[in-house]
Amino acid sequence: MPSLSASLVRGVVTSPFKRAGRDGATLPTVRLTLPAAPVAPGHLATYRRVCGFTEPGGTAGSGRAATGHPLPLTYPHVLAFPLAMRLMTGRAFPLPVVGLVHTWIEITRHRTARVDESLELLVHAAELTPHRRGTEVTMVTEARVAGALVWESRSGYLSRHAVPPRARTDADAGAEAGAGKGKGTGAEADARAGAGADVGAGAGADTGADSWSPAVRSSPPATGGGLPPVAEWRLPGDLGRRYGAASGDRNPIHLYPLTARLFGFPRAIAHGMWTVARCLAEAAEPELIRHVRADFRAPVLLPATVTYAADAAGGSFELRDGGGGRLHLTGTLVRDS
């Protein structure tokens, strides 16, 4: 299978020849598969450390007593990322991968996937749907153990392009009209571009000490509206490089201010999938979460101070900026009963 670097180069080369929104566009029917393989303990420990997951009986990303423990709910997404990139940069994929924006994700755990199990990973493109900002593709990822489905996700990726007014549905109009009612302003909705664009290249390991973890405060400041605050995190400017090393997603918008400015951002932005993983790591008993839906609302410009908030029952959560104004992410989750 081509490396992520090769996939990104191919995406850059082929994107100018693809036109999002063209009539009659179809998705490739191929299902890409990564044969069953054991999880690499070092890579998993790095991912846990960067995202804040704590192993039972250990510290965040300690790697101790790993055998038999559940994998973080978001981890199979990282393992399957090279497959998704290979599919989205292929000739048959109708949307240009450059500028493709990760807008939402749903993850379902059918049964607990353990660290000591070998996962077979499968990725396919499910559907193309009109969006008020362009065209959205739904990508499906599955993880199987001995042929049995144990985990799956569905992700929305938006390709922005001009949409004729007649093509905009009543639902789209309603969504725009209600954009400022409790779930972020219209400006925030527009800023979703780049909030979690999962397009990157390369692989590697994070060898440095993490600098965000000591910044958690037990009593975050009160904010107006929304869910009650639970924790406040100060995110360093190199967080995108750290998560990129752990996940393989080295999209330039996440790495340095200079590379981010090339794509219209004043500073590097945090990965959307990091924000989801960090929120789940903060939730009570994350190993019991069996379903999560997260919507990316606005990018997190690095460095940043953000507030994690959740309802008392733990079924809804959100990530806001430190002042409580801009909404970066909203989500809901379901636990085992």
Short mmCIF file of N, CA and C in Angstrom, two decimals, residues 161-248:
data_model
loop_
_atom_site.label_atom_id
_atom_site.label_comp_id
_atom_site.label_asym_id
_atom_site.label_seq_id
_atom_site.Cartn_x
_atom_site.Cartn_y
_atom_site.Cartn_z
N HIS A 161 -17.62 24.27 -2.87
CA HIS A 161 -17.71 24.85 -4.20
C HIS A 161 -19.00 25.65 -4.28
N ALA A 162 -19.13 26.45 -5.31
CA ALA A 162 -20.33 27.26 -5.47
C ALA A 162 -21.54 26.36 -5.67
N VAL A 163 -22.64 26.72 -5.00
CA VAL A 163 -23.88 25.96 -5.09
C VAL A 163 -24.97 26.89 -5.61
N PRO A 164 -25.62 26.56 -6.73
CA PRO A 164 -26.71 27.41 -7.22
C PRO A 164 -27.82 27.53 -6.17
N PRO A 165 -28.42 28.70 -6.02
CA PRO A 165 -29.49 28.86 -5.02
C PRO A 165 -30.59 27.83 -5.15
N ARG A 166 -30.95 27.43 -6.37
CA ARG A 166 -32.04 26.48 -6.54
C ARG A 166 -31.67 25.09 -6.01
N ALA A 167 -30.36 24.84 -5.84
CA ALA A 167 -29.94 23.53 -5.36
C ALA A 167 -29.90 23.46 -3.85
N ARG A 168 -30.14 24.58 -3.20
CA ARG A 168 -30.09 24.60 -1.75
C ARG A 168 -31.45 24.21 -1.21
N THR A 169 -31.46 23.23 -0.32
CA THR A 169 -32.71 22.67 0.18
C THR A 169 -33.27 23.51 1.31
N ASP A 170 -34.54 23.23 1.65
CA ASP A 170 -35.15 23.90 2.79
C ASP A 170 -34.38 23.60 4.07
N ALA A 171 -33.89 22.37 4.18
CA ALA A 171 -33.12 22.02 5.37
C ALA A 171 -31.85 22.83 5.48
N ASP A 172 -31.19 23.07 4.34
CA ASP A 172 -30.00 23.90 4.35
C ASP A 172 -30.33 25.31 4.82
N ALA A 173 -31.42 25.87 4.29
CA ALA A 173 -31.81 27.22 4.67
C ALA A 173 -32.11 27.28 6.16
N GLY A 174 -32.77 26.27 6.68
CA GLY A 174 -33.07 26.25 8.11
C GLY A 174 -31.83 26.14 8.96
N ALA A 175 -30.87 25.37 8.47
CA ALA A 175 -29.62 25.23 9.21
C ALA A 175 -28.88 26.55 9.28
N GLU A 176 -28.88 27.29 8.17
CA GLU A 176 -28.21 28.58 8.18
C GLU A 176 -28.94 29.56 9.09
N ALA A 177 -30.28 29.53 9.05
CA ALA A 177 -31.06 30.46 9.87
C ALA A 177 -30.85 30.21 11.34
N GLY A 178 -30.62 28.93 11.71
CA GLY A 178 -30.47 28.60 13.13
C GLY A 178 -29.04 28.48 13.58
N ALA A 179 -28.09 28.90 12.74
CA ALA A 179 -26.69 28.70 13.07
C ALA A 179 -26.27 29.42 14.33
N GLY A 180 -26.94 30.49 14.69
CA GLY A 180 -26.53 31.24 15.86
C GLY A 180 -27.28 30.88 17.12
N LYS A 181 -28.11 29.83 17.09
CA LYS A 181 -28.95 29.51 18.24
C LYS A 181 -28.35 28.38 19.05
N GLY A 182 -27.42 28.73 19.93
CA GLY A 182 -26.91 27.79 20.90
C GLY A 182 -25.81 26.87 20.39
N LYS A 183 -25.65 26.72 19.09
CA LYS A 183 -24.64 25.81 18.57
C LYS A 183 -23.63 26.52 17.69
N GLY A 184 -23.35 27.77 17.98
CA GLY A 184 -22.34 28.49 17.22
C GLY A 184 -22.95 29.44 16.22
N THR A 185 -22.23 30.48 15.90
CA THR A 185 -22.71 31.48 14.97
C THR A 185 -22.50 31.05 13.54
N GLY A 186 -23.10 31.79 12.61
CA GLY A 186 -22.89 31.50 11.21
C GLY A 186 -21.43 31.61 10.83
N ALA A 187 -20.73 32.59 11.42
CA ALA A 187 -19.31 32.73 11.14
C ALA A 187 -18.56 31.49 11.58
N GLU A 188 -18.96 30.91 12.73
CA GLU A 188 -18.33 29.68 13.19
C GLU A 188 -18.60 28.54 12.24
N ALA A 189 -19.82 28.50 11.72
CA ALA A 189 -20.14 27.42 10.77
C ALA A 189 -19.26 27.53 9.53
N ASP A 190 -19.06 28.76 9.05
CA ASP A 190 -18.17 28.94 7.90
C ASP A 190 -16.75 28.51 8.25
N ALA A 191 -16.35 28.76 9.50
CA ALA A 191 -14.98 28.47 9.91
C ALA A 191 -14.73 26.99 10.12
N ARG A 192 -15.77 26.17 9.92
CA ARG A 192 -15.56 24.74 10.03
C ARG A 192 -14.55 24.24 9.01
N ALA A 193 -14.35 24.98 7.96
CA ALA A 193 -13.32 24.59 6.99
C ALA A 193 -11.98 24.54 7.70
N GLY A 194 -11.40 23.36 7.76
CA GLY A 194 -10.12 23.19 8.43
C GLY A 194 -10.23 22.78 9.86
N ALA A 195 -11.46 22.72 10.43
CA ALA A 195 -11.58 22.34 11.83
C ALA A 195 -11.02 20.95 12.07
N GLY A 196 -11.13 20.07 11.11
CA GLY A 196 -10.60 18.73 11.31
C GLY A 196 -10.28 18.06 10.00
N ALA A 197 -9.68 18.76 9.08
CA ALA A 197 -9.42 18.16 7.76
C ALA A 197 -8.40 17.06 7.90
N ASP A 198 -8.83 15.81 7.72
CA ASP A 198 -7.95 14.67 7.89
C ASP A 198 -7.24 14.34 6.60
N VAL A 199 -6.40 15.21 6.15
CA VAL A 199 -5.60 14.99 4.96
C VAL A 199 -4.15 15.24 5.34
N GLY A 200 -3.32 14.24 5.28
CA GLY A 200 -1.94 14.44 5.73
C GLY A 200 -1.02 13.46 5.08
N ALA A 201 0.19 13.40 5.58
CA ALA A 201 1.16 12.50 5.01
C ALA A 201 2.19 12.16 6.05
N GLY A 202 2.85 11.05 5.81
CA GLY A 202 3.98 10.68 6.64
C GLY A 202 3.59 9.85 7.82
N ALA A 203 4.56 9.35 8.54
CA ALA A 203 4.36 8.58 9.74
C ALA A 203 5.54 8.87 10.63
N GLY A 204 5.44 8.42 11.85
CA GLY A 204 6.55 8.66 12.75
C GLY A 204 6.14 8.46 14.17
N ALA A 205 7.00 8.81 15.09
CA ALA A 205 6.72 8.63 16.50
C ALA A 205 7.00 9.92 17.24
N ASP A 206 6.18 10.20 18.24
CA ASP A 206 6.37 11.38 19.08
C ASP A 206 7.35 11.01 20.18
N THR A 207 8.49 11.65 20.18
CA THR A 207 9.51 11.30 21.16
C THR A 207 9.66 12.34 22.25
N GLY A 208 9.00 13.48 22.11
CA GLY A 208 9.15 14.54 23.09
C GLY A 208 8.15 14.43 24.22
N ALA A 209 8.41 15.13 25.32
CA ALA A 209 7.47 15.16 26.43
C ALA A 209 6.28 16.02 26.05
N ASP A 210 5.11 15.62 26.50
CA ASP A 210 3.91 16.38 26.17
C ASP A 210 3.80 17.59 27.08
N SER A 211 3.43 18.73 26.51
CA SER A 211 3.44 19.98 27.27
C SER A 211 2.05 20.47 27.62
N TRP A 212 0.99 19.78 27.12
CA TRP A 212 -0.35 20.29 27.42
C TRP A 212 -0.90 19.76 28.72
N SER A 213 -0.48 18.54 29.12
CA SER A 213 -1.15 17.88 30.24
C SER A 213 -1.07 18.63 31.57
N PRO A 214 0.04 19.30 31.92
CA PRO A 214 0.04 20.01 33.20
C PRO A 214 -0.87 21.22 33.21
N ALA A 215 -1.42 21.60 32.06
CA ALA A 215 -2.20 22.84 31.98
C ALA A 215 -3.67 22.64 32.30
N VAL A 216 -4.08 21.41 32.62
CA VAL A 216 -5.47 21.17 32.98
C VAL A 216 -5.75 21.80 34.33
N ARG A 217 -6.80 22.58 34.42
CA ARG A 217 -7.19 23.21 35.67
C ARG A 217 -8.48 22.58 36.17
N SER A 218 -8.55 22.31 37.45
CA SER A 218 -9.72 21.62 37.99
C SER A 218 -10.93 22.53 38.07
N SER A 219 -10.75 23.83 38.08
CA SER A 219 -11.87 24.76 38.18
C SER A 219 -11.81 25.78 37.06
N PRO A 220 -12.27 25.41 35.87
CA PRO A 220 -12.23 26.35 34.75
C PRO A 220 -13.18 27.50 35.00
N PRO A 221 -12.94 28.64 34.38
CA PRO A 221 -13.80 29.79 34.60
C PRO A 221 -15.19 29.54 34.06
N ALA A 222 -16.16 30.17 34.68
CA ALA A 222 -17.54 30.04 34.22
C ALA A 222 -17.69 30.72 32.87
N THR A 223 -18.54 30.15 32.03
CA THR A 223 -18.77 30.73 30.71
C THR A 223 -20.26 30.89 30.50
N GLY A 224 -20.61 31.77 29.62
CA GLY A 224 -22.02 32.04 29.39
C GLY A 224 -22.66 31.05 28.45
N GLY A 225 -23.79 30.45 28.87
CA GLY A 225 -24.54 29.55 28.00
C GLY A 225 -23.85 28.23 27.79
N GLY A 226 -24.51 27.33 27.08
CA GLY A 226 -23.92 26.05 26.76
C GLY A 226 -23.89 25.12 27.96
N LEU A 227 -23.11 24.06 27.83
CA LEU A 227 -22.98 23.05 28.88
C LEU A 227 -22.04 23.54 29.98
N PRO A 228 -22.18 22.99 31.19
CA PRO A 228 -21.31 23.43 32.29
C PRO A 228 -19.86 23.01 32.06
N PRO A 229 -18.91 23.91 32.33
CA PRO A 229 -17.49 23.60 32.10
C PRO A 229 -16.98 22.53 33.05
N VAL A 230 -16.08 21.70 32.56
CA VAL A 230 -15.50 20.62 33.35
C VAL A 230 -13.99 20.81 33.51
N ALA A 231 -13.31 21.16 32.44
CA ALA A 231 -11.86 21.32 32.49
C ALA A 231 -11.43 22.35 31.47
N GLU A 232 -10.28 22.94 31.71
CA GLU A 232 -9.69 23.89 30.78
C GLU A 232 -8.30 23.39 30.40
N TRP A 233 -8.00 23.43 29.11
CA TRP A 233 -6.72 22.97 28.61
C TRP A 233 -6.01 24.09 27.88
N ARG A 234 -4.72 24.22 28.13
CA ARG A 234 -3.88 25.14 27.37
C ARG A 234 -3.10 24.31 26.36
N LEU A 235 -3.32 24.57 25.09
CA LEU A 235 -2.76 23.76 24.02
C LEU A 235 -1.56 24.48 23.42
N PRO A 236 -0.42 23.80 23.32
CA PRO A 236 0.80 24.44 22.81
C PRO A 236 0.78 24.57 21.30
N GLY A 237 1.65 25.40 20.79
CA GLY A 237 1.71 25.63 19.36
C GLY A 237 2.16 24.43 18.56
N ASP A 238 2.86 23.48 19.20
CA ASP A 238 3.35 22.32 18.48
C ASP A 238 2.43 21.11 18.61
N LEU A 239 1.21 21.31 19.11
CA LEU A 239 0.30 20.18 19.28
C LEU A 239 0.01 19.47 17.97
N GLY A 240 -0.15 20.23 16.88
CA GLY A 240 -0.40 19.62 15.59
C GLY A 240 0.74 18.72 15.14
N ARG A 241 1.97 19.11 15.43
CA ARG A 241 3.12 18.28 15.06
C ARG A 241 3.16 17.02 15.93
N ARG A 242 2.81 17.16 17.18
CA ARG A 242 2.80 15.99 18.08
C ARG A 242 1.74 14.99 17.65
N TYR A 243 0.53 15.48 17.40
CA TYR A 243 -0.52 14.56 16.98
C TYR A 243 -0.23 14.03 15.58
N GLY A 244 0.35 14.85 14.72
CA GLY A 244 0.71 14.39 13.39
C GLY A 244 1.70 13.25 13.44
N ALA A 245 2.65 13.30 14.38
CA ALA A 245 3.61 12.21 14.53
C ALA A 245 2.93 10.94 15.03
N ALA A 246 1.92 11.11 15.89
CA ALA A 246 1.23 9.94 16.45
C ALA A 246 0.22 9.35 15.48
N SER A 247 -0.37 10.19 14.63
CA SER A 247 -1.46 9.73 13.77
C SER A 247 -1.05 9.55 12.31
N GLY A 248 0.03 10.19 11.89
CA GLY A 248 0.41 10.18 10.49
C GLY A 248 -0.20 11.31 9.69
#
